[in-house]
Coordinates of C-alpha atoms and ligand atoms in Angstrom, one line a residue:
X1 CA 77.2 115.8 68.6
X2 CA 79.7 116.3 71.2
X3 CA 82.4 114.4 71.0
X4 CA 85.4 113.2 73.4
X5 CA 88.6 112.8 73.1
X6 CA 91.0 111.7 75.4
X7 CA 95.0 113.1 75.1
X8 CA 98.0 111.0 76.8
X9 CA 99.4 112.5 79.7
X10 CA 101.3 109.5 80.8
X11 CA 101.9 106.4 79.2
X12 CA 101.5 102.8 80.6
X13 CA 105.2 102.5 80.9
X14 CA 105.3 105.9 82.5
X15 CA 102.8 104.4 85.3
X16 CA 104.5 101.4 85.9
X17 CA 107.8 102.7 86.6
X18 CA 106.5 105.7 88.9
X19 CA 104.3 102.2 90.8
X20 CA 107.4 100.2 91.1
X21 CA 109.5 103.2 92.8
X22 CA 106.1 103.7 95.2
X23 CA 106.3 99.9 95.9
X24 CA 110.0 100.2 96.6
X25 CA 109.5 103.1 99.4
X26 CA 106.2 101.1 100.8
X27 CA 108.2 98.2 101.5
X28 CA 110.9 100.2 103.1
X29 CA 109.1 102.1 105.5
X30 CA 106.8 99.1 106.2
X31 CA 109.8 96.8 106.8
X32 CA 109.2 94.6 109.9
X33 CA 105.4 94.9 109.6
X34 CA 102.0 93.7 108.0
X35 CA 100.2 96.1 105.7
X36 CA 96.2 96.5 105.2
X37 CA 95.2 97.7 102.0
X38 CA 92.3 99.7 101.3
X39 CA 91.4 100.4 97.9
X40 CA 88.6 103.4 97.2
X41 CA 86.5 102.1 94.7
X42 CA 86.3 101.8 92.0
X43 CA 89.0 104.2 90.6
X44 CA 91.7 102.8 92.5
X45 CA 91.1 99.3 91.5
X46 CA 93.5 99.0 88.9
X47 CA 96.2 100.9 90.7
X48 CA 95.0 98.9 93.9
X49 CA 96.4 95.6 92.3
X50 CA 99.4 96.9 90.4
X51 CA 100.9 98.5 93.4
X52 CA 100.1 95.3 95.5
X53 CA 102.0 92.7 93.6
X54 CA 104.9 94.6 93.8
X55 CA 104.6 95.1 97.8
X56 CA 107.0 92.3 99.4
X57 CA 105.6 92.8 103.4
X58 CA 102.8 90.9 104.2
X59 CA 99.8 92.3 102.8
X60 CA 95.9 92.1 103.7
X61 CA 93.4 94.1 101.1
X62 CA 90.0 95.3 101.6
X63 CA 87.6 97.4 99.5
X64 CA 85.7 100.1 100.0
X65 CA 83.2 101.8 98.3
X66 CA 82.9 105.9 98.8
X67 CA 82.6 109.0 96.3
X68 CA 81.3 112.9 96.4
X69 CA 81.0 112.3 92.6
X70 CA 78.1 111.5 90.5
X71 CA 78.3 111.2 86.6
X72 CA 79.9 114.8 86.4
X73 CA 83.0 116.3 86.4
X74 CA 82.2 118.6 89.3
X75 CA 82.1 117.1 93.1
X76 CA 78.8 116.8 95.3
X77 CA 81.0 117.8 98.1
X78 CA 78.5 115.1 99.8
X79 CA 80.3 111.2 100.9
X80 CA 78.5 108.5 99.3
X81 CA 79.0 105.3 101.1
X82 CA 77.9 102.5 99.0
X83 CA 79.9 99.3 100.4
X84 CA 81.8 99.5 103.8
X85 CA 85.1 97.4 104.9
X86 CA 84.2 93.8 105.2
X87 CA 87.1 93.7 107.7
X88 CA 87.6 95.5 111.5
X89 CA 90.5 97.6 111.4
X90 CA 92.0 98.4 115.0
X91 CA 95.0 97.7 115.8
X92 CA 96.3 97.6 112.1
X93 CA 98.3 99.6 109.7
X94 CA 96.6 101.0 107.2
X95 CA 96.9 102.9 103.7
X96 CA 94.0 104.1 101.5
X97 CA 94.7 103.7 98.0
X98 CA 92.8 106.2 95.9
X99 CA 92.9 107.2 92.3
X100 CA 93.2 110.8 92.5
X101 CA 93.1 113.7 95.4
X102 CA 91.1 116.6 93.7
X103 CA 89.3 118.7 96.2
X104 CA 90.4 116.6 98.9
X105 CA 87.0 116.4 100.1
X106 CA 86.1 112.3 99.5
X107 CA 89.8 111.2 101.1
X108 CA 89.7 113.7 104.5
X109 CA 85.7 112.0 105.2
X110 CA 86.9 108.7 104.1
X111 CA 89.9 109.0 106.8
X112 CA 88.1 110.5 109.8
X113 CA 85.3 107.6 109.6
X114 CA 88.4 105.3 109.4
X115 CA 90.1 106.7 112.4
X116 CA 87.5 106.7 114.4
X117 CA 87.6 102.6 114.1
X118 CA 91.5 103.0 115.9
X119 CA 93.7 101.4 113.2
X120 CA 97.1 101.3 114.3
X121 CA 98.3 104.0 111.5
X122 CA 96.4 105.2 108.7
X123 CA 98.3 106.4 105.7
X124 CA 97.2 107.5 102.5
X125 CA 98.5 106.8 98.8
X126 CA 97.2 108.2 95.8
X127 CA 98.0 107.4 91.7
X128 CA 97.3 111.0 90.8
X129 CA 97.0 114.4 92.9
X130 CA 95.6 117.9 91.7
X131 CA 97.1 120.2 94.1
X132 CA 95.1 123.4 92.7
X133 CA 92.0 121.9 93.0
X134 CA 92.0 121.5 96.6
X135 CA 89.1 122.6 99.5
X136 CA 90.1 120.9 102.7
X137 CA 93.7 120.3 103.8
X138 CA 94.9 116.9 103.8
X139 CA 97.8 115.2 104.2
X140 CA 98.9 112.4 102.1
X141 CA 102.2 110.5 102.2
X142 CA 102.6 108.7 98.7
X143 CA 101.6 110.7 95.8
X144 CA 102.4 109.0 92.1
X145 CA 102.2 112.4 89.6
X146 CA 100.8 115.5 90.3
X147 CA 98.5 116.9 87.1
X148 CA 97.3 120.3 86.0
X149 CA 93.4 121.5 86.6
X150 CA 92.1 119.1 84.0
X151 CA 90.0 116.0 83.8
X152 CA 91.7 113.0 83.8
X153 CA 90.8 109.7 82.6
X154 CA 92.2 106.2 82.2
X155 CA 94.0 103.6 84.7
X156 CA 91.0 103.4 86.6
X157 CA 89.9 106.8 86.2
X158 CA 86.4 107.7 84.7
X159 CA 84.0 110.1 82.9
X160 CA 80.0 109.0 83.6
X161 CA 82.3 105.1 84.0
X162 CA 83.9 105.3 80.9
X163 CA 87.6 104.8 80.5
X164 CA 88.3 103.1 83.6
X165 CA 90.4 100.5 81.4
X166 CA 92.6 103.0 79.2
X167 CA 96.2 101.1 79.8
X168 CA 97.4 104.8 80.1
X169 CA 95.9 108.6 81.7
X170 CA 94.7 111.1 79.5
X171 CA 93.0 114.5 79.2
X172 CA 89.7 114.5 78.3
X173 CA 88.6 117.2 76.1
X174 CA 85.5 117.8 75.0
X175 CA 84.7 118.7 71.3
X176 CA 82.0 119.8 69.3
Ligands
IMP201 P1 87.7 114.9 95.8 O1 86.8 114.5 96.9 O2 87.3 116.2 95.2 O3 89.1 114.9 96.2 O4 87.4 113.8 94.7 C1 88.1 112.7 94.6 C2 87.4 111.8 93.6 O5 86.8 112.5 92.5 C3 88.3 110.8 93.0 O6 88.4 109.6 93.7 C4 87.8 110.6 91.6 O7 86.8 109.5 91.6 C5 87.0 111.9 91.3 N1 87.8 112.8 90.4 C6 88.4 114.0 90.8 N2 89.1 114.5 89.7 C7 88.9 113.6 88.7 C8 89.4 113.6 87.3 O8 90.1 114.5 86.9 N3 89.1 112.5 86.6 C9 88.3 111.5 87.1 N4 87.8 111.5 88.3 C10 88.1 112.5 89.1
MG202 MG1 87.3 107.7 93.0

């Protein structure tokens, strides 16, 4: 039987502190404004919430669901939309919150069908970023770690929707 197992890369600690130093910037460059949230479900949630508690601007949230990942670790390169923004957003500022930038393709379709709706700004934030991995250029302004070309799991991250509640990220190899 094939069996998983799942290596720490960072520890709960680890992520808290690099979320608390995001928060810190966020509130700085936000100073003197009102922030909308958007967390990417559902791997951001749990990054979503931390990093919101620690935001001291005013803060709206709204959730959005939207992958190019089914049950695999290999991307569609297709947008599913599953659940739109409950929420208009012109005239607002905004910042995706997303669990991880791999190819780069889910985020840069996620933000074009966003700014097509006129927010005020549209930023991005993500936990996790894979630099090697990526297809299509996009920019993004807060980054939390950036990992090797290997599949992560934990803090919100899944394989086939396990993991997602791992207090820490991992590796997940694969044995036999
Ligand atoms: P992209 O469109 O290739 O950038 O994919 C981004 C999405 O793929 C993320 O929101 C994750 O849901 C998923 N993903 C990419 N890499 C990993 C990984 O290493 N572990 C878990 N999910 C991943
Ligand atoms: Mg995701």
């Amino acid at each position: 039987m094939k069996e998983e197992i799942v290596h720490e890369m960072f520890s709960e600690n680890q992520v808290e502190e690099r979320i608390v130093q995001m928060a810190e910037q966020i509130n700085k460059e936000y100073e003197g404004k009102s922030l909308h949230m958007i967390c990417i479900l559902k791997g951001s949630v749990f990054f979503f919430t931390e990093l919101a508690k620690r935001l001291t601007v005013p803060v709206t949230i709204d959730f959005m669901a939207a992958s190019s990942y089914e049950d695999s670790t290999v991307s569609t390169g297709k947008l599913q939309m599953r659940k739109d923004l409950d929420e208009p957003i012109e005239g607002r500022h905004c910042l995706i919150v997303e669990d991880i930038v791999d190819t780069g393709r889910t985020l840069s379709m996620v933000k074009k069908m966003l700014l097509a709706r006129n927010p005020a700004s549209l930023k991005i934030c993500s936990l996790l970023d894979k630099p090697s991995r990526r297809e299509v250029e996009i920019e993004t302004e807060y980054i939390g770690f950036e990992v090797p070309d290997q599949f992560v799991v934990g803090y919100g991250l899944d394989y086939a929707q396990k993991y997602r509640n791992l207090p820490y990220i991992g590796t997940l190899e694969f044995s036999k």
